[in-house]
Structures are given as C-alpha cells and as structure tokens.
Amino acid sequence: MTQSTHFRRVLAEYTYTVPPVERGYTGQTLYVNLSDYTIAAKPVTDEMKEKFIGGRGFGLWLLWHGTRDNTKWNDPENEIIISSGPIGGITQYPGSGKSLVVTISPLTDIVIDSNVGGHFGPLLKFAGWDAIEIQGKADREVIVVIDGQKGRITIEEAPDAPVDTHLVGEWLIRQMAEKEEDRYFMSAVSAGQGAEHTRIGCLNFAFYDRRRGAFRFKQAGRGGTGTVFRDKRIKALVVKSPPVRADSVHPADPERIARAGMRLHKEIHDYDDSQNRMRRRGTTYLVQIMSDYDLLPVHNFKYGSHPDAVKINGDVWEARFTQGLPDGCWYGCTMSCSHAVDRYTVRTGPYKGQTVIVDGPEYETVAGVGSNCGIFDPDAILEINFYCDTYGIDTISFGTLTAFVMECYEAGILDKEKTGGLELRFGNADAAIELLHQMARGEGFGKIAGQGVRFMKKYFVEHFGADPQFVQDIGMEAKGLEYSEYVSKESLAQQGGYGLTNKGPQHDEAWLIFMDMVSNLLPTFEDKAEALHYFPMFRTWFGLVGHCKLPWNDIIPPDNKYTPEPAKIPAHVQNYVDLFSGVTGKEITREDLITMSERVYNFQRVFNLRRGYGRREHDNVPYRSMGPVTVEEYESRAERYDRQLRELLGLDPTTMTTQEKLAALRKYREEQYERLKDAVYARRGWTRDGVPTVETLRRLGIDYPDVVAVVQRYL
Ligand code: SF4
C-alpha cells in the first residue's frame, strides 16, 4: 500500500503543461530556488541548442549566468545543474541515458562536470525539462518532486526521508509510487551523510531494476557534487515521468537511429565475449590488464602492478556478480555493464548485519580502494563500495586520499596519536573502513581526511611538520581533484591527459596510455598535442548529448584495425553522426562533433579563467604522476629508469647515486611536461599561458562580450 504525497508538507508548488519532446528537446529548463521557493520555467533558446547542445554545455551556460566570478561552492548562489542532452533517452542505441551534473566544486573552486547513468536525466526530459537548475539554500531539509504525470512541481519538507542512499529506494516505493508501474518511470537523486561532512560527496542517481524488484544507483562521483547538494539541504530530487516509449524523444529520423543501434547491438552480441566481457564483468576486466602493463595504481601510485592483483581481477568479480540479468543503466543498453553483487551482508558500521545489493564495483573502485591502498580482499572492497555509495562519498577520491594517508603514515608523518588510533598502513582494510565511518559522522581523523588531498597536504605541513615538497610530490591531486586510477609515469601524453584538463585529473577527458606507451603511436610532441586536442574534444561530446562513452571503444568492430585511424574507432564515430542527425534532424559531419565540443571546452576554460584559475600554472601536476619520487620507487624499476638515463640523457648511471639519478630523471621529465604544455596550448589555439585567444573564441562563435572580456584580462 503506498502513501499519498499529501502527507508531506508542501512549501511551494508550481503547475505546468508537460510539453512534447521534439527532436530531443523540450525547449525549456526548470529553475528552482530553495532560498525563496521560486519555481520557474526558462526557455531553451536556439543559441543554446546551437552552441551548447545540452548536458554539460547547458550546465555551463546556466552556471555562467547564475553565478558571479567569486561565488563560493557553499554560497546560496552556487547552482547544481543536471541535464541529459538531445540524444539522452533514446532506447535504440546502447548507452543513451547519461546525465551531466555541473556545479562549482568544493574541492577545486572551479566548475566540475560529472557524468552519471541511472534514469533521472532522461525521465526529467520526459517530464518536460531539458535541465534542472537548483539555486539557493533551504532553511530545512527538503525534497523536490517533479511530477511529469500530473504537471506539478513541489518543494516539500521531508523529515522522514532518509539521507543514506540505500534506504532511498524503499522510501521511494513506499512514499512516491502510487501504483506499481510508477516505479518504472521514477528516479531520484540523493547523496548521504558522508556528503555532509566531507568535500568528496557524490550524487546517487536511481533506476528501477525490474528483475530485482528494487531501485539501484549510479554515481556522479567527481568533484564534490553531493557535498553541494547536502549543503543546500536537499535530501532528494524525485522525478516521475509519463511512460517511456521507443519514440519518446520524437526523433527526426527513427529509422536512421535504429539502423545504427542494430549495428552496435550485433557487435556487442558477437564480440563482447571475446573482447572485454563487459556483459559479464563490467569494467573490472581492466584490473589484470593494467597490472600486466604496470599501470595499476599500487600503494599510492608508487607501483603499477602487484602479484595479488589476481585476487581482485575481473575473474573474481565475474564470479561474484549475479549473471544473466540485463544490467543496463538505461533502457536498451545491451553492453549491460552495471553489475551488482546481490545479497552482500554488511560487516561493520550502522548497517552491520543488513543484506544489501552492492552496485558495482567498477574498475576505478577496485583500483582506488583496493590495490592503491594495498587492499586485495574483495569483501573489504565491497564493504567500502557499499558504504561510499550509501554515505554519498566518491570512491575514487576516497581511494586516492586514503592511499595518500597510508603513505604519509608509513613515512612517519602520521602516527596513531595523530590519527586517533587508526593504524593506516597499506593493506589495513579495517582502518580504511573505520576512516570512512568517521568521515560519514564528521568525526576524528576522518573529518580531516574527508577534506581531500589538497587540504591534507597543507594541514600536515602546518600541524604535523611534514616536508612540504614531499607531500606535494606524493599527494595525487591536481587543481584540487584527486587522481583517477591509472599510473601515468611512463606516458607523457597521459600526464597531459590528466594535467591539461579543465576540471582536474579524471580520465574521461583523455586516456592515451596505450596509444602512447604501449603502441608508441605518439612519438613527437606534435603527435601528442594532436591526440590531446582530438580525444578530449571527442570525449567531451558524450557529455553534451547524454551518451555513455563505453560503447565507443569498449567494443570494437573486427575490421577496425584496417582503418587509417583505429584509435578513433571510425565506424562508431559515424554512428554518433547518425544518432545526432537522426534525433535532431540537423545534418552534421564527423568534424562537426569536434567543433561542437571545442566550443564548450573553450567556454569552460574561460569559465576557469573568470574564477581566477585556468592558466599554465594551474595545469601543474604532482611529480608522482610523472616519475619516481622515492629511492625505493626508483629502485623498484631501476633497469627501466637507468636505461632511460643512458638513452635519453646520455648519462652513465653506474657512476651515479640513486639520489643523483632521481634528480636527473626528474629534471628531464619536468622539462618534457613543460614542452608538452607548449605544444598542446598551441594546438588548442591558446597562448603560452594557456589562455584561449580572442581569435579562437571568434572561430568557435563564443566571442560574447563577457567571454572576451575575461580572456582580455590575461592577454
Ligand atoms: S555501457 Fe554500462 S555504464 Fe554505459 S550506459 Fe551501458 S550499462 Fe550504463
């Protein structure tokens, strides 16, 4: 028996006529201000569609106009914008249900964009809105309900709504689903108590899993989006849409979309088992490959492989995941990589003894909270995965910052007295789990650690006498964001893939390690710069249209290797041309995909400049991401590094101490990185200081007076 929504106290109400979706767009965005309870519709202009497309582009556009240069993450003025994109919501092509979250990050003080699966973005569109823009800060705990069946939006008091995410699913069913079928077309966004006390809060996006009869969750993990959400005192955003149909986005050319979809479905059906086995093990297939190529982060990115990787590799997770279920995080995704471990019994903390579904783990979680922390116990990884999700904590930031803490502990910067009794050595899973509970409670050493690596570096210097250079070298953050989980030491292009980003070191912009390091396809600076132009722009495109990146290159047509540029997967790029044109009716070329992204990418760079960042100095990276910091690290790969000293620098390592060798290698690698910056900035049409030129803005059609005025401050 479900309970009517009338039992919750309504603070503000807005009624509307649900518009039809036409060629991927509803033509309006929803504005909600929690300080004064304003609810309003804003039109989507042709300019927005033409230049900013949707998703991350709409988020940036709305945030640019909604905030000032110095708006802080916890000012009421900061906004959270969620938008899918014109392709988001189609069901014929795998991976077409992503949402993008955009806000000013508590970790970086610049704009963060984080992509996420789950049903919220597409259902928001079918409820009549291309985006939701939330501003203000409530004076009490609230939920925002968008009822696209009734054409009614409410801001409601929510004293009984849970904060922790694994409880939200049951609550949604009990409180909000008036009939069984409602569950299929409902979604919620929530965070958790961990997001309240840390800067690494994530957002959980729900989708109803019909086979399991339960809501499941995908995470918008990066940059503290959940922290902003809880700071606004939102417990949940809930959307209920009319029933989803195959043509709900009303595409211009449904047959063209269906043909592209059939091509990819067939590839997945025919080749996934012999390629990455995503349908059985998701992204965990990467664990063993990364370890084999010395790219798996181990002990705070010190090493790239570990013999115990076999204990947490894809074979292990394939055996743990429930098989045979359609684990797509949006309708029609036959990649089905959103696996879960069912019936996991929680071992610690407030939910000890409960039997739960753990969503994941994905590669990043296994590598981050597992190998990078020296933890090779699958149950410990599941325990941390479950609590990170329900507490609303980003598993990547948690893994990277815990690994940093562990190295500091082993280096003597921390001890039991400073950590309140936690023996945070590599491999101590119990201590890592307790650290997580402390973060959620906002207590003890967990409260300090939850502020992120950048905060801790300063704190450890000021309070614990740490060597500033050492913590700077080993603290794996750039721009304030913790690194995602790949070792980039031997790939200069990937060092740029992490460092020369807009939001911080997240691999969704560029993942060039194999092209650069394994296949040696990028021998010159110009080659690397070209790749660091094309791939970040190409990958940005997914975030504009509401698409998942994985079906682009985690499944590959067998004849791809015979194409002139196999790394781009040309057949799939053509599919995206067909999807975009098929939905919107606007004919585009493959080159247009890059220009669309380049426009938004440059706009985001200017947004960073507007906030006082976004120049050359802000693209610096910690030395651990470039090369060995410590003697033990050098000596663990001495043969490789000695060879490089001989071949690249003409030095004789037999006459040098390890300290001298470390210094020589460091000087060389840091110079290489600076040369890479020069080459990439030139290719992107930026100055040597990393500032887009007015000519670049003009070429891209974003030379608006307020945008030009920002870059002119630095030219
Ligand atoms: S490939 Fe995986 S993450 Fe991407 S949409 Fe499909 S199920 Fe979701």
XYZ file of C-alpha atoms and ligand atoms in Angstrom:
723
model
C 0.000 0.000 0.000
C 1.561 3.283 -0.971
C 1.143 6.531 0.857
C -0.165 9.652 -0.855
C 2.138 12.599 -1.334
C -0.350 14.714 0.661
C 1.195 13.513 3.931
C 4.263 15.618 3.265
C 4.106 19.363 3.892
C 4.271 21.305 0.644
C 6.323 24.505 0.873
C 5.926 25.607 -2.751
C 4.002 24.371 -5.749
C 4.120 25.026 -9.488
C 1.865 23.564 -12.125
C 2.645 23.268 -15.804
C 1.556 21.662 -19.017
C 4.023 18.948 -19.952
C 5.361 19.876 -23.402
C 6.056 17.217 -26.009
C 9.701 16.388 -26.638
C 10.597 17.425 -30.171
C 13.769 16.158 -31.803
C 15.435 15.591 -28.454
C 14.454 18.813 -26.731
C 11.534 20.023 -24.613
C 12.502 23.656 -25.162
C 12.573 24.626 -21.505
C 14.665 24.267 -18.355
C 13.419 24.195 -14.794
C 14.682 26.759 -12.286
C 14.249 26.098 -8.560
C 15.460 28.484 -5.863
C 15.494 26.917 -2.408
C 16.088 30.178 -0.551
C 12.863 31.837 -1.623
C 10.993 28.834 -3.085
C 10.874 30.221 -6.600
C 9.953 27.640 -9.217
C 10.021 28.832 -12.829
C 10.441 27.729 -16.421
C 13.181 29.215 -18.619
C 13.170 28.906 -22.404
C 15.875 26.981 -24.235
C 16.993 29.355 -26.952
C 18.206 28.410 -30.421
C 21.581 29.867 -29.407
C 21.792 27.421 -26.500
C 20.981 24.473 -28.724
C 23.304 25.620 -31.490
C 26.322 26.437 -29.345
C 25.947 24.465 -26.130
C 23.950 21.407 -27.327
C 22.782 20.106 -23.921
C 24.154 18.222 -20.892
C 27.450 19.737 -19.765
C 27.024 22.579 -22.253
C 23.680 23.623 -20.802
C 25.104 23.251 -17.303
C 27.997 25.582 -18.062
C 25.797 28.120 -19.791
C 23.292 28.282 -16.923
C 26.016 28.359 -14.253
C 27.882 31.126 -16.077
C 24.775 33.300 -15.981
C 23.685 32.249 -12.485
C 26.887 32.932 -10.542
C 29.481 35.668 -10.072
C 33.273 35.458 -10.529
C 33.797 34.846 -6.823
C 30.809 32.673 -5.931
C 31.961 30.005 -3.493
C 30.786 26.413 -3.545
C 28.746 26.899 -0.390
C 27.229 30.271 -1.281
C 23.473 30.044 -1.829
C 24.186 31.437 -5.296
C 26.055 28.302 -6.375
C 23.920 26.060 -8.533
C 23.582 22.385 -9.263
C 22.513 21.761 -12.833
C 21.515 18.355 -14.140
C 20.896 17.802 -17.827
C 20.982 14.843 -20.160
C 21.206 16.072 -23.751
C 19.343 15.679 -27.033
C 20.249 12.022 -27.543
C 19.596 11.133 -23.900
C 16.506 8.980 -23.628
C 16.604 7.079 -26.898
C 16.368 3.340 -26.364
C 17.623 2.003 -29.711
C 21.356 2.598 -29.245
C 23.351 1.306 -26.248
C 24.424 3.908 -23.702
C 21.920 6.669 -24.374
C 20.785 7.578 -20.855
C 23.504 9.657 -19.242
C 23.086 12.828 -17.228
C 25.649 15.522 -16.539
C 25.954 17.336 -13.225
C 27.599 20.769 -13.195
C 28.397 22.911 -10.148
C 31.213 24.879 -8.507
C 33.295 22.259 -6.753
C 34.224 22.370 -3.063
C 37.487 20.621 -3.948
C 38.685 22.751 -6.853
C 36.823 26.090 -6.593
C 36.203 25.793 -10.339
C 33.457 24.161 -12.348
C 33.135 20.401 -12.066
C 31.208 18.290 -14.546
C 30.436 14.734 -13.640
C 28.624 12.207 -15.808
C 26.304 9.551 -14.467
C 23.935 6.809 -15.583
C 20.614 5.981 -13.986
C 17.277 7.237 -15.181
C 16.980 10.746 -13.783
C 18.159 12.824 -16.770
C 16.058 11.103 -19.444
C 12.982 10.965 -17.199
C 13.407 14.655 -16.392
C 13.229 15.304 -20.112
C 10.096 13.204 -20.496
C 8.628 15.109 -17.547
C 9.073 18.239 -19.641
C 12.512 19.667 -18.822
C 15.841 19.726 -20.676
C 17.648 20.579 -17.433
C 17.052 21.391 -13.800
C 18.926 24.325 -12.273
C 18.861 24.496 -8.498
C 19.980 27.595 -6.695
C 19.632 28.864 -3.131
C 19.841 27.046 0.156
C 16.866 25.711 2.096
C 16.368 26.545 5.773
C 15.198 22.991 6.448
C 15.528 19.535 4.925
C 13.591 19.356 1.648
C 12.798 17.182 -1.299
C 11.938 18.500 -4.751
C 9.349 16.488 -6.633
C 8.850 16.840 -10.391
C 5.692 15.024 -11.318
C 5.538 14.862 -15.089
C 2.404 12.761 -14.959
C 0.416 15.494 -13.215
C 2.376 18.531 -14.415
C 3.183 19.552 -10.860
C 6.407 20.519 -9.118
C 6.665 20.818 -5.369
C 9.266 21.687 -2.787
C 8.339 19.710 0.298
C 9.502 19.290 3.842
C 10.920 15.832 4.223
C 11.583 14.960 7.839
C 11.042 11.255 7.236
C 13.074 10.958 4.031
C 16.288 9.012 4.534
C 19.652 10.609 3.858
C 21.685 7.483 3.187
C 21.151 6.257 -0.305
C 20.459 2.540 0.031
C 17.383 3.478 2.074
C 16.103 5.877 -0.577
C 14.893 3.135 -2.914
C 12.480 1.623 -0.392
C 11.332 5.076 0.629
C 10.656 5.995 -2.995
C 8.453 2.958 -3.426
C 6.622 3.495 -0.132
C 6.122 7.227 -0.414
C 6.050 8.129 -4.072
C 4.925 5.222 -6.233
C 1.152 5.373 -6.261
C 0.927 2.325 -8.478
C 3.271 -0.487 -9.408
C 4.009 0.916 -12.869
C 5.127 4.267 -11.417
C 8.362 2.658 -10.249
C 9.439 2.061 -13.816
C 9.246 5.757 -14.632
C 10.593 7.227 -11.412
C 14.065 8.207 -10.402
C 15.657 10.083 -7.548
C 18.923 11.872 -6.929
C 20.270 11.628 -3.396
C 23.557 11.916 -1.520
C 24.170 10.608 2.012
C 25.505 11.630 5.415
C 29.107 11.385 4.189
C 28.434 14.160 1.716
C 27.531 16.446 4.633
C 30.895 16.207 6.356
C 33.376 15.866 3.505
C 34.234 17.675 0.287
C 34.155 14.457 -1.717
C 30.393 13.918 -1.665
C 28.864 12.226 -4.687
C 25.315 12.053 -6.035
C 23.453 8.794 -6.489
C 21.074 8.511 -9.444
C 18.399 5.836 -9.100
C 16.986 3.436 -11.639
C 14.395 0.763 -11.051
C 15.682 -2.733 -11.707
C 12.584 -4.688 -12.714
C 14.204 -8.096 -12.413
C 15.468 -7.456 -8.906
C 12.330 -5.512 -7.922
C 14.487 -2.811 -6.354
C 15.958 0.595 -7.061
C 19.642 0.674 -7.876
C 22.045 3.594 -8.115
C 24.765 5.054 -10.314
C 27.124 7.717 -9.046
C 28.031 11.189 -10.255
C 31.231 10.798 -8.346
C 33.710 13.513 -9.061
C 34.342 16.871 -7.512
C 32.015 17.002 -4.514
C 28.642 17.395 -6.240
C 26.985 15.592 -3.306
C 28.616 17.988 -0.862
C 26.957 20.945 -2.610
C 23.642 19.048 -2.674
C 23.617 18.433 1.089
C 24.832 21.973 1.759
C 21.617 23.096 0.087
C 19.787 20.740 2.475
C 18.282 18.653 -0.272
C 17.512 15.090 0.705
C 16.286 14.041 -2.704
C 15.175 15.203 -6.123
C 12.427 12.961 -7.391
C 11.092 12.762 -10.921
C 8.103 10.837 -12.184
C 7.569 10.832 -15.941
C 4.888 9.603 -18.261
C 5.617 6.069 -19.531
C 8.794 5.811 -21.608
C 8.223 4.736 -25.194
C 10.611 3.880 -28.007
C 9.972 7.265 -29.644
C 9.728 9.418 -26.500
C 12.383 11.853 -27.787
C 10.398 12.192 -31.059
C 13.453 11.904 -33.292
C 13.591 13.347 -36.781
C 14.606 10.050 -38.373
C 13.881 6.998 -36.195
C 14.974 4.502 -38.873
C 18.456 6.022 -39.065
C 18.826 5.656 -35.297
C 17.519 2.109 -35.354
C 19.979 1.112 -38.081
C 22.933 2.467 -36.081
C 21.585 0.711 -33.000
C 21.294 -2.605 -34.780
C 24.879 -2.389 -35.975
C 26.155 -1.897 -32.428
C 23.846 -4.454 -30.806
C 25.183 -7.017 -33.248
C 28.809 -6.143 -32.460
C 28.163 -6.444 -28.743
C 26.366 -9.738 -29.234
C 29.064 -11.176 -31.500
C 32.302 -9.874 -29.997
C 31.920 -8.852 -26.348
C 32.628 -12.354 -25.080
C 35.910 -12.490 -26.969
C 36.873 -8.861 -26.282
C 36.288 -7.338 -22.837
C 33.390 -9.400 -21.447
C 31.675 -6.223 -20.265
C 28.368 -8.057 -20.118
C 29.784 -10.399 -17.523
C 32.366 -8.422 -15.586
C 31.878 -4.741 -16.452
C 34.952 -2.526 -16.343
C 36.707 -4.810 -13.843
C 38.259 -6.527 -16.870
C 40.789 -3.693 -16.748
C 42.344 -4.715 -13.423
C 44.536 -7.503 -14.775
C 45.434 -5.662 -17.970
C 46.528 -2.613 -16.002
C 48.611 -4.751 -13.653
C 50.202 -6.607 -16.574
C 51.240 -3.310 -18.203
C 52.470 -1.735 -14.955
C 49.609 0.787 -14.942
C 47.524 -0.356 -11.964
C 47.947 2.055 -9.048
C 49.510 0.267 -6.106
C 50.462 1.922 -2.787
C 49.526 5.467 -3.700
C 50.621 5.200 -7.341
C 54.138 4.178 -6.293
C 53.987 0.995 -8.362
C 51.982 -0.201 -11.334
C 51.479 -3.863 -10.619
C 51.127 -6.373 -7.822
C 51.086 -10.178 -7.733
C 47.901 -10.081 -5.634
C 46.022 -8.299 -8.429
C 44.709 -11.749 -9.353
C 42.699 -11.715 -6.107
C 40.668 -8.702 -7.272
C 40.720 -9.028 -11.049
C 37.855 -9.493 -13.494
C 37.674 -13.266 -12.963
C 36.904 -12.688 -9.299
C 34.188 -10.133 -9.992
C 32.630 -12.167 -12.765
C 32.145 -14.920 -10.204
C 30.704 -12.501 -7.635
C 28.336 -10.589 -9.936
C 24.885 -12.011 -10.449
C 24.878 -13.196 -14.065
C 22.131 -13.345 -16.645
C 20.376 -10.090 -15.718
C 20.012 -7.154 -18.121
C 22.313 -4.832 -16.160
C 21.971 -1.757 -18.349
C 21.704 1.560 -16.546
C 19.339 2.841 -19.236
C 16.850 1.033 -21.460
C 18.341 -0.638 -24.489
C 21.928 -0.811 -23.293
C 22.993 -4.294 -24.270
C 26.534 -3.542 -23.001
C 24.896 -4.244 -19.655
C 27.965 -3.397 -17.617
C 26.209 -2.054 -14.496
C 26.620 -5.208 -12.486
C 25.887 -5.793 -8.848
C 26.737 -8.155 -6.057
C 23.435 -9.295 -4.585
C 22.856 -10.380 -1.007
C 26.019 -8.888 0.455
C 25.901 -8.909 4.261
C 27.353 -5.719 5.703
C 30.120 -6.377 8.248
C 30.619 -3.042 10.031
C 29.052 0.291 10.910
C 25.440 1.377 11.312
C 24.093 -1.126 8.784
C 26.035 -4.127 10.093
C 24.096 -7.331 9.525
C 21.854 -5.930 6.772
C 21.776 -7.802 3.475
C 22.116 -5.352 0.606
C 22.748 -5.027 -3.109
C 26.166 -3.517 -3.832
C 26.151 -1.611 -7.143
C 29.493 -2.454 -8.676
C 32.361 -2.368 -8.046
C 33.714 -0.817 -11.207
C 37.397 -0.757 -12.181
C 38.030 2.646 -10.605
C 36.694 1.469 -7.258
C 38.646 -1.787 -7.283
C 41.857 0.032 -8.184
C 41.228 3.020 -5.901
C 40.063 1.484 -2.642
C 41.763 -1.830 -3.461
C 45.239 -2.004 -4.985
C 46.091 1.657 -4.451
C 45.537 1.160 -0.717
C 47.219 -2.265 -0.772
C 43.856 -3.959 -0.133
C 43.397 -7.169 -2.119
C 40.387 -8.564 -0.271
C 37.178 -8.500 -2.405
C 34.924 -8.387 0.658
C 36.727 -5.351 2.037
C 36.353 -3.670 -1.365
C 32.624 -4.462 -1.348
C 32.249 -3.107 2.187
C 33.919 0.168 1.207
C 31.986 0.317 -2.078
C 28.670 -0.125 -0.263
C 29.401 2.480 2.381
C 30.868 5.008 -0.060
C 27.674 4.776 -2.126
C 25.192 4.927 0.715
C 27.125 7.681 2.517
C 27.391 9.602 -0.771
C 31.194 9.534 -0.993
C 33.176 9.333 -4.238
C 35.061 6.024 -4.304
C 37.837 7.474 -6.493
C 38.609 10.392 -4.202
C 38.245 8.139 -1.161
C 40.700 5.606 -2.602
C 43.267 8.163 -3.702
C 43.173 10.178 -0.497
C 43.309 7.064 1.710
C 46.336 5.849 -0.240
C 47.959 9.248 0.364
C 47.197 8.995 4.090
C 48.677 5.487 4.178
C 51.910 6.596 2.553
C 52.128 9.507 4.988
C 51.598 7.051 7.823
C 54.332 4.746 6.594
C 56.659 7.726 6.043
C 56.220 8.735 9.692
C 54.265 11.936 9.014
C 51.266 10.356 10.733
C 51.102 8.001 13.670
C 48.394 6.521 15.859
C 48.277 9.578 18.033
C 47.605 11.862 15.078
C 45.016 9.556 13.515
C 43.150 8.946 16.766
C 44.262 5.323 16.959
C 43.879 4.280 13.315
C 46.877 2.336 12.056
C 46.541 3.486 8.479
C 49.193 1.301 6.845
C 48.869 -0.069 3.322
C 46.673 -3.122 3.390
C 44.868 -2.335 6.637
C 41.291 -2.638 5.390
C 39.740 -2.350 8.860
C 41.416 1.015 9.394
C 40.307 2.242 5.958
C 36.706 1.225 6.685
C 36.756 2.954 10.067
C 38.168 6.066 8.387
C 35.145 6.004 6.086
C 32.697 5.753 9.003
C 34.443 8.670 10.696
C 34.044 10.724 7.527
C 30.329 9.992 7.496
C 29.975 11.021 11.130
C 32.203 14.062 10.631
C 34.426 12.908 13.452
C 38.074 12.330 14.290
C 40.773 11.974 11.666
C 38.111 11.079 9.096
C 36.857 14.659 9.217
C 40.319 15.928 8.232
C 40.865 13.283 5.549
C 37.437 13.928 4.050
C 38.507 17.437 3.063
C 40.662 15.928 0.317
C 44.343 15.583 -0.563
C 44.955 19.286 -1.238
C 43.608 20.236 2.190
C 45.591 17.484 3.916
C 48.875 18.496 2.293
C 48.606 21.931 3.866
C 47.267 20.584 7.150
C 50.054 18.027 7.537
C 52.701 20.696 6.915
C 51.151 23.164 9.342
C 50.159 20.748 12.104
C 52.406 17.711 11.773
C 55.644 19.226 10.454
C 55.525 17.366 7.123
C 58.066 18.239 4.427
C 56.094 20.459 2.003
C 57.984 19.165 -1.056
C 57.407 15.525 -0.164
C 53.654 15.829 0.405
C 53.381 17.943 -2.729
C 55.178 15.230 -4.714
C 53.142 12.283 -3.444
C 49.731 13.933 -2.963
C 47.909 12.803 -6.076
C 45.684 15.748 -6.831
C 45.729 18.421 -9.477
C 43.548 21.524 -9.423
C 42.330 20.114 -6.070
C 40.761 16.965 -7.523
C 42.093 13.527 -6.609
C 43.551 11.481 -9.473
C 41.566 8.676 -11.003
C 43.192 5.287 -11.025
C 45.877 4.963 -13.696
C 49.648 5.230 -13.361
C 50.809 7.826 -15.875
C 54.558 7.878 -15.154
C 55.627 6.272 -18.434
C 53.202 8.138 -20.689
C 53.869 11.825 -21.161
C 50.658 12.104 -23.187
C 48.640 10.736 -20.268
C 50.371 13.107 -17.872
C 48.866 15.771 -20.113
C 45.619 13.799 -20.276
C 45.360 14.311 -16.546
C 47.039 17.681 -16.113
C 45.801 19.665 -19.123
C 42.153 19.178 -18.252
C 39.515 21.690 -17.355
C 38.178 20.070 -14.202
C 41.124 18.105 -12.829
C 42.651 14.662 -13.311
C 39.772 12.476 -14.438
C 40.387 10.047 -17.266
C 37.112 10.798 -19.050
C 38.855 13.598 -20.985
C 41.748 11.638 -22.394
C 43.061 8.139 -21.909
C 46.128 7.886 -24.092
C 48.360 5.481 -22.198
C 48.104 2.583 -24.611
C 48.439 4.724 -27.726
C 51.451 6.483 -26.267
C 53.231 3.943 -24.104
C 52.274 0.531 -25.454
C 51.704 1.150 -29.176
C 54.124 4.111 -29.499
C 51.721 5.907 -31.834
C 52.543 9.372 -30.491
C 56.304 9.725 -30.880
C 56.538 13.528 -31.274
C 55.242 16.444 -29.249
C 53.048 17.352 -32.209
C 51.547 13.845 -32.225
C 50.838 14.044 -28.513
C 49.378 17.536 -28.875
C 47.119 16.372 -31.679
C 45.871 13.500 -29.529
C 45.409 15.889 -26.604
C 43.309 18.024 -28.890
C 41.203 15.377 -30.596
C 40.431 12.953 -27.783
C 39.415 15.420 -25.051
C 37.195 17.164 -27.599
C 35.728 13.928 -28.838
C 35.056 12.646 -25.333
C 33.527 15.982 -24.322
C 30.861 15.354 -26.937
C 29.371 12.442 -24.979
C 28.683 14.829 -22.117
C 26.896 17.277 -24.398
C 24.399 14.825 -25.833
C 23.699 12.488 -22.884
C 25.696 9.498 -24.049
C 27.894 6.904 -22.374
C 31.498 6.697 -23.534
C 31.880 2.959 -23.000
C 30.139 1.666 -26.147
C 32.532 3.815 -28.199
C 35.734 1.838 -27.557
C 34.989 -0.948 -25.093
C 33.602 -2.885 -28.017
C 35.421 -2.714 -31.337
C 34.365 -3.924 -34.788
C 36.825 -6.578 -36.027
C 37.736 -4.655 -39.190
C 38.603 -1.552 -37.172
C 42.306 -2.370 -37.265
C 42.339 -1.902 -41.031
C 41.080 1.682 -40.827
C 43.508 4.597 -41.155
C 42.950 5.781 -37.576
C 41.916 2.767 -35.499
C 42.228 4.591 -32.157
C 39.264 6.752 -33.130
C 37.002 3.765 -33.954
C 35.743 5.460 -37.145
C 32.679 3.211 -37.562
C 31.411 4.221 -34.153
C 32.117 7.886 -34.786
C 29.877 7.560 -37.837
C 27.209 6.011 -35.597
C 27.295 9.149 -33.440
C 26.874 11.331 -36.507
C 23.833 9.234 -37.410
C 22.430 9.418 -33.890
C 22.768 13.179 -33.597
C 21.399 13.870 -37.048
C 18.745 11.192 -36.618
C 17.457 12.747 -33.403
C 17.797 16.463 -34.107
C 17.302 16.487 -37.879
C 20.435 18.587 -38.197
C 22.977 17.146 -40.620
C 26.486 17.137 -39.207
C 29.854 15.656 -40.138
C 32.437 13.839 -38.028
C 34.466 17.050 -37.888
C 31.435 18.894 -36.547
C 31.448 16.645 -33.477
C 34.866 18.038 -32.583
C 33.878 21.655 -33.208
C 30.753 21.260 -31.069
C 32.891 20.049 -28.191
C 35.692 22.523 -28.771
C 33.247 25.361 -28.312
C 32.065 24.112 -24.930
C 35.561 23.055 -23.874
C 36.951 26.519 -24.525
C 33.992 28.115 -22.796
C 34.794 26.011 -19.714
C 38.457 27.092 -19.880
C 37.311 30.723 -19.918
C 34.970 29.953 -17.005
C 38.026 28.791 -15.038
C 39.843 31.999 -16.002
C 36.889 34.039 -14.859
C 37.234 32.404 -11.446
C 40.984 33.138 -11.248
C 42.294 29.777 -12.498
C 42.799 28.180 -15.920
C 46.341 29.308 -16.707
C 49.623 27.469 -17.200
C 50.485 27.318 -13.519
C 47.132 25.643 -12.807
C 47.982 22.791 -15.174
C 50.881 21.626 -12.997
C 50.783 18.063 -11.705
C 52.403 16.291 -8.731
C 55.722 14.653 -9.560
C 54.440 11.208 -8.562
C 52.317 11.321 -11.734
C 55.462 11.936 -13.833
C 58.135 9.782 -12.281
C 59.616 8.123 -9.214
C 59.689 10.273 -6.083
C 61.473 7.985 -3.622
C 64.584 5.838 -3.709
C 62.596 2.616 -3.264
C 60.331 3.647 -6.120
C 63.311 4.273 -8.418
C 64.996 1.036 -7.451
C 61.836 -0.989 -7.991
C 62.105 -0.136 -11.708
C 65.857 0.630 -11.797
C 66.509 -1.179 -15.052
C 63.922 0.905 -16.884
C 64.999 4.225 -15.418
C 68.735 3.516 -15.840
C 68.126 2.706 -19.488
C 66.291 5.991 -19.954
C 69.153 7.917 -18.361
C 71.548 6.267 -20.797
C 69.424 6.502 -23.945
C 67.624 9.805 -23.442
C 70.129 11.807 -21.435
C 73.469 10.220 -22.374
C 74.346 9.645 -18.703
C 76.198 6.721 -17.185
C 74.027 5.507 -14.300
C 76.771 3.247 -12.953
C 78.655 6.342 -11.774
C 75.632 7.943 -10.055
C 73.936 7.538 -6.684
C 70.220 6.825 -6.719
C 69.571 10.341 -5.457
C 71.527 11.766 -8.400
C 69.676 9.528 -10.798
C 66.332 10.598 -9.318
C 67.255 14.263 -9.716
C 68.447 13.855 -13.333
C 65.343 11.936 -14.358
C 63.110 14.439 -12.642
C 64.698 17.416 -14.367
C 64.248 15.722 -17.731
C 60.654 14.686 -17.158
C 59.572 18.059 -15.799
C 61.080 19.767 -18.853
C 59.256 17.336 -21.112
C 55.959 18.199 -19.426
C 56.541 21.918 -19.937
C 57.289 21.301 -23.624
C 54.096 19.302 -23.848
C 52.138 22.227 -22.431
C 53.581 24.489 -25.155
C 52.633 22.056 -27.908
C 49.112 21.427 -26.593
C 48.334 25.087 -25.965
C 49.449 25.929 -29.496
C 47.279 23.159 -30.975
C 44.271 24.260 -28.969
C 44.620 27.897 -30.041
C 45.695 29.154 -26.627
C 48.520 31.462 -25.565
C 51.688 30.146 -23.909
C 49.945 30.876 -20.623
C 47.078 28.564 -21.573
C 44.551 31.296 -22.348
C 42.232 30.902 -25.367
C 42.903 33.737 -27.796
C 40.148 36.068 -28.967
C 40.659 34.620 -32.438
C 39.939 31.124 -31.100
C 36.780 32.349 -29.388
C 35.726 34.066 -32.607
C 36.374 30.969 -34.713
C 34.193 28.962 -32.348
C 31.441 31.575 -32.236
C 31.649 32.163 -28.489
C 33.146 35.651 -28.661
C 30.382 37.061 -26.479
C 31.416 40.391 -24.918
C 31.547 38.997 -21.362
C 33.600 35.984 -22.501
C 36.067 38.129 -24.477
C 36.365 40.500 -21.505
C 37.564 37.612 -19.339
C 40.357 36.473 -21.657
C 41.455 40.065 -22.229
C 42.371 40.245 -18.547
C 45.166 37.776 -19.310
C 46.293 38.698 -22.834
S 27.728 0.796 -21.163
Fe 27.424 0.387 -18.983
S 27.589 2.424 -17.967
Fe 27.283 2.762 -20.188
S 25.045 3.026 -20.388
Fe 25.521 0.842 -20.761
S 25.245 -0.150 -18.775
Fe 25.394 2.058 -18.388
